[in-house]
Tab-separated table of C-alpha atoms and ligand atoms in Angstrom:
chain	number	residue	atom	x	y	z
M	5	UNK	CA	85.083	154.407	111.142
M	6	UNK	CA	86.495	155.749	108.013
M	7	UNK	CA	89.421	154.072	106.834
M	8	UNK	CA	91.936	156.455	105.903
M	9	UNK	CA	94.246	154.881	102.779
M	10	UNK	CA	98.115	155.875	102.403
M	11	UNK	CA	98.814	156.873	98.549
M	12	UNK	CA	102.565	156.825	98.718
M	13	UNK	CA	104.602	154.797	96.725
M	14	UNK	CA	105.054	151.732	98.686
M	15	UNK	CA	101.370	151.192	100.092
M	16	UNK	CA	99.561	152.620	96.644
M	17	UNK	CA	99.094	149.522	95.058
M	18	UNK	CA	98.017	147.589	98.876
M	19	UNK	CA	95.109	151.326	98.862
M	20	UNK	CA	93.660	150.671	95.614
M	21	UNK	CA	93.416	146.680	95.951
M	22	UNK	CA	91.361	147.748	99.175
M	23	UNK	CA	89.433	150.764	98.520
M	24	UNK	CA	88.201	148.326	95.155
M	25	UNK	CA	87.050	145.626	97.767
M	26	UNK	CA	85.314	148.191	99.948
M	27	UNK	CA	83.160	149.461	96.306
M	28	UNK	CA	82.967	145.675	95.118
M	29	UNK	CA	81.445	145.051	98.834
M	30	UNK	CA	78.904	148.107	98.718
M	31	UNK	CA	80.965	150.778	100.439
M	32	UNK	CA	81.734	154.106	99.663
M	33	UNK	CA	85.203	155.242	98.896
M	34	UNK	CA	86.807	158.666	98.289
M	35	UNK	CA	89.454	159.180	95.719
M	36	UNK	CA	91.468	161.672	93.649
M	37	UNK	CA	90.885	162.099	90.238
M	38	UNK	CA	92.678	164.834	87.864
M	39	UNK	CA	90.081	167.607	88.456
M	40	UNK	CA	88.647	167.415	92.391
M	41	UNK	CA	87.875	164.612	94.534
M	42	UNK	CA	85.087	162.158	94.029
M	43	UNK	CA	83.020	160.192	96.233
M	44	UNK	CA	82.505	156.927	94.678
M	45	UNK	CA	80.011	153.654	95.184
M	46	UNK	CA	79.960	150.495	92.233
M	47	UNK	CA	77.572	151.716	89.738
M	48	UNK	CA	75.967	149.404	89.464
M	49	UNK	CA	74.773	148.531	93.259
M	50	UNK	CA	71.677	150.752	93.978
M	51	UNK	CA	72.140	150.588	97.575
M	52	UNK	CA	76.491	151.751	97.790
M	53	UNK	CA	74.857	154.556	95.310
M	54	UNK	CA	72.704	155.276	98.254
M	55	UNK	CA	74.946	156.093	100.740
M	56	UNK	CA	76.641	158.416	98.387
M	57	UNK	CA	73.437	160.931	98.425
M	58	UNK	CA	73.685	160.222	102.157
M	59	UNK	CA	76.806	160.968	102.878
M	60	UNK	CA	76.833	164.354	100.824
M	61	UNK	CA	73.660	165.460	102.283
M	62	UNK	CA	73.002	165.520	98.018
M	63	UNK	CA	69.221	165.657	96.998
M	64	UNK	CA	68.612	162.127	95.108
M	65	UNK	CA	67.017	164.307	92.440
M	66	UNK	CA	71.059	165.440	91.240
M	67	UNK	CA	72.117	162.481	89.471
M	68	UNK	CA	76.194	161.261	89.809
M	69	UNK	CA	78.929	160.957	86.739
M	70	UNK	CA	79.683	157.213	86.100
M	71	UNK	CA	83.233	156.641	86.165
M	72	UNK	CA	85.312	154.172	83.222
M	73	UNK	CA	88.440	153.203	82.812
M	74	UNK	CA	87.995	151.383	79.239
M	75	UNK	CA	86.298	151.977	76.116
M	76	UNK	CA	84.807	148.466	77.156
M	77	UNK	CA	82.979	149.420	80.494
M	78	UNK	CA	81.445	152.511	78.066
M	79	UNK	CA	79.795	149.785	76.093
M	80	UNK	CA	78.165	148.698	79.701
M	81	UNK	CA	76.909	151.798	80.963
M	82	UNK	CA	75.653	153.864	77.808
M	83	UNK	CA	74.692	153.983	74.071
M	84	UNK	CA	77.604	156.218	71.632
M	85	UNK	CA	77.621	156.262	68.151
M	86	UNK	CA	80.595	155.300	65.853
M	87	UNK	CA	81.665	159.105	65.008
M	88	UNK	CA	81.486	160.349	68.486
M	89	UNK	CA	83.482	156.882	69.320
M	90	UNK	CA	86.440	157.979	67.611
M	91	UNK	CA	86.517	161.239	68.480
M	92	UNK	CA	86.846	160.361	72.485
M	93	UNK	CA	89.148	157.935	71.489
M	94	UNK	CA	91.679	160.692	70.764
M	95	UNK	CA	89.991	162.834	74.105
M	96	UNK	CA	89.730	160.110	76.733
M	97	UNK	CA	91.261	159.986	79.387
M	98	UNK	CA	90.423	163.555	80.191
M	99	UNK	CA	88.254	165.590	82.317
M	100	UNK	CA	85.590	165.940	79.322
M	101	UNK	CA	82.197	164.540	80.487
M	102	UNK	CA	79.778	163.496	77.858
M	103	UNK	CA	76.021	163.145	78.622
M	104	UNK	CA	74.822	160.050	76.875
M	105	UNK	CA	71.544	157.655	76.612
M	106	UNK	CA	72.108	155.186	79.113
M	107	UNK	CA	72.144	151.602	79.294
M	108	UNK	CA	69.193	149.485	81.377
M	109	UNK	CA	71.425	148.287	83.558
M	110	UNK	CA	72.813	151.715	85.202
M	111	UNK	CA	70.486	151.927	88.333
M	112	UNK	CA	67.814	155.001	88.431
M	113	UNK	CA	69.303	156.104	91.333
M	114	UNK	CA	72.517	157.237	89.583
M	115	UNK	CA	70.527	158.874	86.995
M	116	UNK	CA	67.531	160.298	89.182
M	117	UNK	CA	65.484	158.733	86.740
M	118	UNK	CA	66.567	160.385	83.838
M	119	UNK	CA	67.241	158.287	80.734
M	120	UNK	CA	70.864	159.668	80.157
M	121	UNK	CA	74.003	159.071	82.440
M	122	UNK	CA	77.182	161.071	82.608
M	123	UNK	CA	79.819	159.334	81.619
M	124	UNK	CA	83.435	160.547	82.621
M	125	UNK	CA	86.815	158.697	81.588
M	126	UNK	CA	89.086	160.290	84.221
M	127	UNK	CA	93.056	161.276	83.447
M	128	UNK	CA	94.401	160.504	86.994
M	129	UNK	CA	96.528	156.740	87.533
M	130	UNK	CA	94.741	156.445	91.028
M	131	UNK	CA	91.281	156.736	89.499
M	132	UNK	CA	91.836	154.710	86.631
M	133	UNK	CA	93.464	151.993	88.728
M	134	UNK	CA	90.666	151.650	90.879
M	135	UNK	CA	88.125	151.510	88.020
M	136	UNK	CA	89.944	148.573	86.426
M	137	UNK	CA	89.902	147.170	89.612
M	138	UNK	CA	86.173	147.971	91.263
M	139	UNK	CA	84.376	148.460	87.635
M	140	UNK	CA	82.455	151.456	86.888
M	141	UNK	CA	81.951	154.001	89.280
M	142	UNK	CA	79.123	156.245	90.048
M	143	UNK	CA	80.642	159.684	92.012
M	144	UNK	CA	80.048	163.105	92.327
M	145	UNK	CA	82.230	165.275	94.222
M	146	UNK	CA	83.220	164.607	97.221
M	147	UNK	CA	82.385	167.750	99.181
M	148	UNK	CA	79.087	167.552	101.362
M	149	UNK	CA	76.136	169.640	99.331
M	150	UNK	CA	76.286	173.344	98.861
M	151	UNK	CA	80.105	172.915	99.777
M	152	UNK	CA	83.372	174.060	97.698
M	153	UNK	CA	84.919	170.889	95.738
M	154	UNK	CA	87.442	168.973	97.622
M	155	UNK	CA	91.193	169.339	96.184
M	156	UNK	CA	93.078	168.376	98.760
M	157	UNK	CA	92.715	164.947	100.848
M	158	UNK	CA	93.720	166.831	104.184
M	159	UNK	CA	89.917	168.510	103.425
M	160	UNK	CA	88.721	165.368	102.364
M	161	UNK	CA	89.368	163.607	105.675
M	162	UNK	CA	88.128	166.450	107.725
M	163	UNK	CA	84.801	166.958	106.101
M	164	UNK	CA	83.878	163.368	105.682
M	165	UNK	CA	85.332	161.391	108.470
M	166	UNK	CA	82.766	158.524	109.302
M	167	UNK	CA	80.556	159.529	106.641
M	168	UNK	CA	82.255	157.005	103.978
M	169	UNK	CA	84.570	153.387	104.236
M	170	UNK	CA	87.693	154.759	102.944
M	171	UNK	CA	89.532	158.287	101.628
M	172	UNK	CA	92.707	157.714	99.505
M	173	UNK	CA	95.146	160.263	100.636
M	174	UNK	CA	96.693	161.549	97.912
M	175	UNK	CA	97.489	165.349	98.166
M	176	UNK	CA	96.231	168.032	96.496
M	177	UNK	CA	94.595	167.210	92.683
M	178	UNK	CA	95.711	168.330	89.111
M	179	UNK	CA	93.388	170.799	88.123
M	180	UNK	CA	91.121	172.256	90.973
M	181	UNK	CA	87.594	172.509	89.334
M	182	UNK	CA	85.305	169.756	87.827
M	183	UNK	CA	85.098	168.089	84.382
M	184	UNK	CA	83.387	170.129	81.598
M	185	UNK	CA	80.200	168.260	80.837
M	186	UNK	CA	78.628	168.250	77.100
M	187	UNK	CA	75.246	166.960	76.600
M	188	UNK	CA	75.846	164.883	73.682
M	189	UNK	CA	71.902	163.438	73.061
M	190	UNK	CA	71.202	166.218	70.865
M	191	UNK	CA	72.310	168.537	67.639
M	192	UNK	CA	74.363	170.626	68.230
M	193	UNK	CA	75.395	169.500	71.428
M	194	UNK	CA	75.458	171.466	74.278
M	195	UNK	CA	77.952	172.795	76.899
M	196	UNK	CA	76.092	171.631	80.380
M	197	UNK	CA	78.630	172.638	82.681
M	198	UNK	CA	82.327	174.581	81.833
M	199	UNK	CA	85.319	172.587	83.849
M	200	UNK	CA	88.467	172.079	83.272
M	201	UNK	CA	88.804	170.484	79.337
M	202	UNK	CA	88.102	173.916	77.662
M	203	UNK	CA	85.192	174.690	75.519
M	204	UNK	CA	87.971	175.766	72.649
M	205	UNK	CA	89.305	172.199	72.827
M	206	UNK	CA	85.987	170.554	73.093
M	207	UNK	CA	84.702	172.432	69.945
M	208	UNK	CA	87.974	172.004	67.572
M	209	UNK	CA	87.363	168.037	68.423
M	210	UNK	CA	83.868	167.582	68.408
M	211	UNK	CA	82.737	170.617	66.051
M	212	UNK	CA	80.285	172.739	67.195
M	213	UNK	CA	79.328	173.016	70.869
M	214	UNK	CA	76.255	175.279	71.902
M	215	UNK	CA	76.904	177.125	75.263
M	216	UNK	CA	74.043	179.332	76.305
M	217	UNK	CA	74.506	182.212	78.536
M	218	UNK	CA	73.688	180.602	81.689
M	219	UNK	CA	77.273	178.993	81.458
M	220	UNK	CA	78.215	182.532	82.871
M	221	UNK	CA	77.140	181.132	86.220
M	222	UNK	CA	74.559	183.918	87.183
M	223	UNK	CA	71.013	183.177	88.073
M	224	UNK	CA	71.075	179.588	87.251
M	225	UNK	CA	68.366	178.597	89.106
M	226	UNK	CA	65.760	180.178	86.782
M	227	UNK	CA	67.227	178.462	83.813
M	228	UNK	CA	68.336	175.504	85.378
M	229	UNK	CA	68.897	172.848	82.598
M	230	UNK	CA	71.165	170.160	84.630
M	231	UNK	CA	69.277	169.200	87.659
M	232	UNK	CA	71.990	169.923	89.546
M	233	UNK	CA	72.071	173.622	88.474
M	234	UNK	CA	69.212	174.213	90.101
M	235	UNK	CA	71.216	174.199	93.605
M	236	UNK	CA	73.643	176.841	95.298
M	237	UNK	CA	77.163	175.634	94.804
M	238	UNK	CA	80.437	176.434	95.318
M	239	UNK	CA	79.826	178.514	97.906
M	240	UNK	CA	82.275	179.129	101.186
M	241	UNK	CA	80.477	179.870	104.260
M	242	UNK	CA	81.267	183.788	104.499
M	243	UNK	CA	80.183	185.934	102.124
M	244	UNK	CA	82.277	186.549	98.981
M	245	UNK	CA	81.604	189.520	97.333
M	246	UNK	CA	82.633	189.198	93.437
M	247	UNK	CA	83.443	193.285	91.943
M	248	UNK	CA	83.595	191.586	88.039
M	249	UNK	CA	85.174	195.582	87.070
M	250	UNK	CA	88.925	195.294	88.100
M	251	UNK	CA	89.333	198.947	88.182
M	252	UNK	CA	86.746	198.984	90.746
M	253	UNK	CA	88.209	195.866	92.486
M	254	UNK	CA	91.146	197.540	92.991
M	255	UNK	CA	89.561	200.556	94.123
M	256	UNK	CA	88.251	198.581	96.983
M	257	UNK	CA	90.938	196.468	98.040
M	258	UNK	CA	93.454	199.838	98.283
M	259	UNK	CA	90.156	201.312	100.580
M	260	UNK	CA	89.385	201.517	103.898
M	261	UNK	CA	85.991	199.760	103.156
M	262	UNK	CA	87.998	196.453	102.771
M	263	UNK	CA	88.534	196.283	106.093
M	264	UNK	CA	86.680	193.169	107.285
M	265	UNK	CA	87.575	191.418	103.838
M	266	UNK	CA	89.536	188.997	102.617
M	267	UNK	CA	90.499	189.520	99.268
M	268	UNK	CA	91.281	186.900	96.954
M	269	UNK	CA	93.161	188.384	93.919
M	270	UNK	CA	95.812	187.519	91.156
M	271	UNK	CA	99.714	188.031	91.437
M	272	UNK	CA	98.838	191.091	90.011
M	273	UNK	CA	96.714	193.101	91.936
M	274	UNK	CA	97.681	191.733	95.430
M	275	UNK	CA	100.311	194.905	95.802
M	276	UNK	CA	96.912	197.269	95.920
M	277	UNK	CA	95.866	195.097	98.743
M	278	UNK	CA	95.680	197.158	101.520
M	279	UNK	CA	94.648	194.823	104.408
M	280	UNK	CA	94.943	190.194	104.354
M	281	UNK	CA	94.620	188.633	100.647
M	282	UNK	CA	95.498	185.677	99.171
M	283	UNK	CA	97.033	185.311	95.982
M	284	UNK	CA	95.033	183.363	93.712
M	285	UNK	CA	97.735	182.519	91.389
M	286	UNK	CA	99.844	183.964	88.545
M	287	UNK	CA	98.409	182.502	86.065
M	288	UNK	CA	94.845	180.871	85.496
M	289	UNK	CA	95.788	177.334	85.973
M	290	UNK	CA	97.256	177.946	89.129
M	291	UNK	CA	93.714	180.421	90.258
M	292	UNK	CA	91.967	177.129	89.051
M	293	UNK	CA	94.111	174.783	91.163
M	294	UNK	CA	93.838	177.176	94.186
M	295	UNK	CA	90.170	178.639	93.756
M	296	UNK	CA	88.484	175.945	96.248
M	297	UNK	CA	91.368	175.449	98.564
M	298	UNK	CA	91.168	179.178	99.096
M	299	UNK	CA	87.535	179.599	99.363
M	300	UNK	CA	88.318	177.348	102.880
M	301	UNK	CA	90.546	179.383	103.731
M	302	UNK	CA	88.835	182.425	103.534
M	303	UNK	CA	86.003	180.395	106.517
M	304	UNK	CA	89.764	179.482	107.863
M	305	UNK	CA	90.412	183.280	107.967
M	306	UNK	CA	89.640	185.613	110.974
M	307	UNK	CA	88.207	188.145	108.379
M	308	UNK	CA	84.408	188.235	107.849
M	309	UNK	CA	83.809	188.312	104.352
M	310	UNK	CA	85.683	187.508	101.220
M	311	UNK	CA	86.180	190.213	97.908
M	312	UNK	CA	86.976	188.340	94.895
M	313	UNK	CA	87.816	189.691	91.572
M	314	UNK	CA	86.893	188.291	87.857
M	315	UNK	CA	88.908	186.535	85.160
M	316	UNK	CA	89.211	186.149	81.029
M	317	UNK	CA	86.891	183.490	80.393
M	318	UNK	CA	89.131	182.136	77.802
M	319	UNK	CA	90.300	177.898	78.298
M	320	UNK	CA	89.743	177.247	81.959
M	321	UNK	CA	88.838	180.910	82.987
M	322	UNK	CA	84.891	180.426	81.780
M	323	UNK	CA	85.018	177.628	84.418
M	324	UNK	CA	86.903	179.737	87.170
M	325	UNK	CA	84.181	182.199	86.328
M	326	UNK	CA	81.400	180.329	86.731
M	327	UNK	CA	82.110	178.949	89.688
M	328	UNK	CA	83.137	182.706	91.228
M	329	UNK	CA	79.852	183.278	90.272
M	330	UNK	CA	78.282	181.220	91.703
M	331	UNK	CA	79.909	180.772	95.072
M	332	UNK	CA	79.580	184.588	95.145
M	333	UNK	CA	76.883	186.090	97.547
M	334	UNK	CA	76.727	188.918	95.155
M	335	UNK	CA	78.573	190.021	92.018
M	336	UNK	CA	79.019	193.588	91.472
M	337	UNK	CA	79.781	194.392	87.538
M	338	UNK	CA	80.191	198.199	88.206
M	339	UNK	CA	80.589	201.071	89.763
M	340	UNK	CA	76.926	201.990	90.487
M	341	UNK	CA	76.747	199.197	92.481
M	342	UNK	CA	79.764	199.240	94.280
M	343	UNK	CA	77.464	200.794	97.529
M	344	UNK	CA	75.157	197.525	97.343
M	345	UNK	CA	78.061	195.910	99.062
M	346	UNK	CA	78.229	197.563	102.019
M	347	UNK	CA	74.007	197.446	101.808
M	348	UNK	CA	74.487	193.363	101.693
M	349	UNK	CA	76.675	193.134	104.730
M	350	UNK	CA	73.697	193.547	106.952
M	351	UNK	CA	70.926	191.317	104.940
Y	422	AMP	P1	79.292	166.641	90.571
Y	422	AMP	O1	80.115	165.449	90.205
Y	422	AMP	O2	79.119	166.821	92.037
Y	422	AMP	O3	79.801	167.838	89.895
Y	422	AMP	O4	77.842	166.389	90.039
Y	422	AMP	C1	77.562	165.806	88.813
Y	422	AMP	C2	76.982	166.779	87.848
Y	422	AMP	O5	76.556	166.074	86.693
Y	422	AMP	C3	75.762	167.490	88.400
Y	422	AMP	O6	75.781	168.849	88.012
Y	422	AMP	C4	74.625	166.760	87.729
Y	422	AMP	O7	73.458	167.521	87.609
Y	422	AMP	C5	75.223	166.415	86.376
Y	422	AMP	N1	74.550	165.239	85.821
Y	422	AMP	C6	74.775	163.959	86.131
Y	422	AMP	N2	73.945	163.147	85.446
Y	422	AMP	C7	73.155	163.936	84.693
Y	422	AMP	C8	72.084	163.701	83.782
Y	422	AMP	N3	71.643	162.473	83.511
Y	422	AMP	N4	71.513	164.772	83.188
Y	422	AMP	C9	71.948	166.024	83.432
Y	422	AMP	N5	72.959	166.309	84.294
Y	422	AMP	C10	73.559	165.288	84.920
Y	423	MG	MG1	79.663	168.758	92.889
C-alpha cells in the first residue's frame, strides 16, 4: 500500500516528518522538487536504493542523482575543490547538477559502479525539508523507465501506486524538465545533460562549459556518454512526429493529413490548427512546464499520433529540444521528408 501524503499547509510539516521516517527506515518515497518529481531512497542504504531501480523498472546500470540540502552533506557524499566550492555557493539551491568524484561511502549501487556521483542541491522547500530531515537522497525521476517525467502528483499517484511507501502530493512542479547536469571531473567541463538551469547561466558562473552536439538530443545512443543516454526517454506511448521546419509544421497542421494527429504547438501557431491541439504555452517556460504533462495527454487523447513542432534552443529551449527529440518517433527537419511521415505511420 502506498501511502499517499497531504502537502497542504496544515499537514506539510506532519508529510515530511513521515515520508523522512519511511527513507530513514529503508522505504522509498516520492516527492516534488523544483524541476519534476523524484523517487527517492537514503543514499546511503544499498538495499532502499534497490527498490528504487525496482520500482522504475530502471536498468541498475543508470546510476541516480544524490540529493543535499547543505554544503555539509556535500562534504559526505563527494570530493569538490575550493574554486568550484564558491562558485555553487552563489548557484545552489538550483536545478544545476554537478558530476563529481565520489566519496567511499556512497553505495555502488547509486553510482552503477562508476567512481563519480551526481550531486544535485534542489531549489524546492519540500525537497530540501525532507533532506534535512532523512539525509542525503539518492533519486531519479520518478516516472517508470522509458516514461515522460512526472510533473504533477495526480500522475505520480497513478503510475506508481504500490510500487513505493509514500508520494507527497504536492501539485504540479516549478519547472517541468530535469536539472542540467555538468560533468565537472574534467577540463573544460562538460554539459552531460541540458535541463532547466541554462547552459548561458552555467557558463557566465562557471566559465567555460563544453556541450557537444549530441546535447541536440538526436541519435544519442551511438554517442552515448551518460549511461543513461544510452536509453529511449521521454517518450509518450503514441507516436509524436517532430516537423523541426515551422513553415512546414504549419503546413501540416492547416492539412488534411493531420487528421489522426494531435498537435502540440505554441500560442502562436495553434490558429493554423485545423483539427485537436494543445497549446504548449506562450512562452518557453510555460512549453517547459507543460511539455510532459502534455505528452500524457496526447496517450489521454482519442487521436492516434502526436505532431510536435521545434523551439529556439536559447535558456531552457536547448532542454525543451532535447527532450522533443528524443521522445519523438521521428523528427522531420524539412520538406523532403515531410512524406516519411505518412511512410512511418505503418512501420
Ligand atoms: P534521472 O534523475 O532519471 O534524470 O536520471 C539521472 C541521470 O543522471 C541519468 O541520465 C544518469 O545517467 C545521470 N547520472 C547519474 N549518475 C551519473 C554518473 N556517475 N555518471 C554519469 N551520469 C550519471
Ligand atoms: Mg529520468
Amino acid at each position: 500500500m502506498t501511502c499517499i501524503l497531504n502537502a497542504d499547509d496544515a499537514h506539510l510539516n506532519g508529510s515530511i516528518h513521515k515520508a523522512a521516517l519511511m527513507i530513514k527506515n529503508g522505504g522509498t518515497v516520492v516527492f516534488p522538487t523544483e524541476t519534476v518529481y523524484g523517487l527517492g531512497a537514503d543514499a546511503f542504504n544499498p538495499d532502499a536504493c534497490k527498490k528504487i531501480y525496482m520500482a522504475k523498472d530502471r536498468p541498475v546500470d543508470n546510476p541516480l542523482i544524490v540529493h543535499i540540502s547543505s554544503f555539509d552533506m556535500l562534504n559526505d557524499v563527494a570530493y569538490i575543490d575550493d574554486d568550484l566550492l564558491n562558485k555553487m555557493k552563489s548557484i545552489w539551491p538550483s536545478p544545476l547538477t554537478l558530476l563529481l568524484k565520489k566519496k567511499n561511502n556512497v553505495p555502488d549501487i547509486v553510482t552503477s559502479g562508476l567512481d563519480t556521483v551526481c550531486i544535485r542541491f534542489p531549489d524546492n522547500k519540500i525537497a530540501l525539508k525532507l533532506i534535512d530531515e532523512a539525509g542525503p537522497i539518492a533519486a531519479p525521476s520518478a516516472n517508470l523507465a522509458t516514461k515522460p517525467s512526472i510533473v504533477d502528483s495526480e500522475t505520480a499517484i497513478k503510475e506508481l501506486n504500490n510500487r513505493v511507501d509514500a508520494i507527497i502530493d504536492a501539485g504540479r512542479v516549478k519547472y517541468g524538465v530535469e536539472s542540467t547536469i555538468i560533468d565537472c571531473t574534467k577540463k573544460p567541463y562538460e554539459l552531460l545533460r541540458p535541463g532547466a538551469f541554462s547552459l548561458e547561466d552555467a557558463i557566465s558562473i562557471l566559465g567555460n562549459v563544453h556541450a557537444s552536439e549530441y546535447v541536440e538530443g538526436y541519435n544519442e545512443s551511438k554517442i552515448a556518454l551518460t549511461p543513461g543516454l544510452k536509453y529511449r526517454h521521454y517518450a509518450p506511448s503514441k507516436k509524436l512526429f517532430l516537423i523541426e521546419n515551422e513553415n512546414e509544421f504549419i503546413k501540416f497542421i492547416s492539412s488534411d493529413k493531420s487528421k489522426d494527429f494531435l498537435a502540440l504547438c505554441s500560442y502562436d501557431n495553434a490558429k493554423y490548427a485545423r483539427y485537436d491541439k494543445i497549446i504548449l504555452g506562450k512562452d518557453i517556460y510555460e512549453t517547459a512546464h507543460n511539455l510532459f504533462y502534455d505528452f500524457r495527454l496526447l496517450d489521454n487523447s482519442d487521436k492516434k499520433y502526436g505532431v510536435i513542432q521545434s523551439f529556439d534552443e536559447k535558456g531552457i529551449g536547448l532542454a525543451v529540444m532535447n527532450r522533443i527529440r528524443k521522445a519523438s518517433f521521428m523528427a522531420v527537419k524539412d520538406k523532403e521528408n515531410i512524406g516519411k511521415i505518412n511512410m512511418a505511420l505503418y512501420e
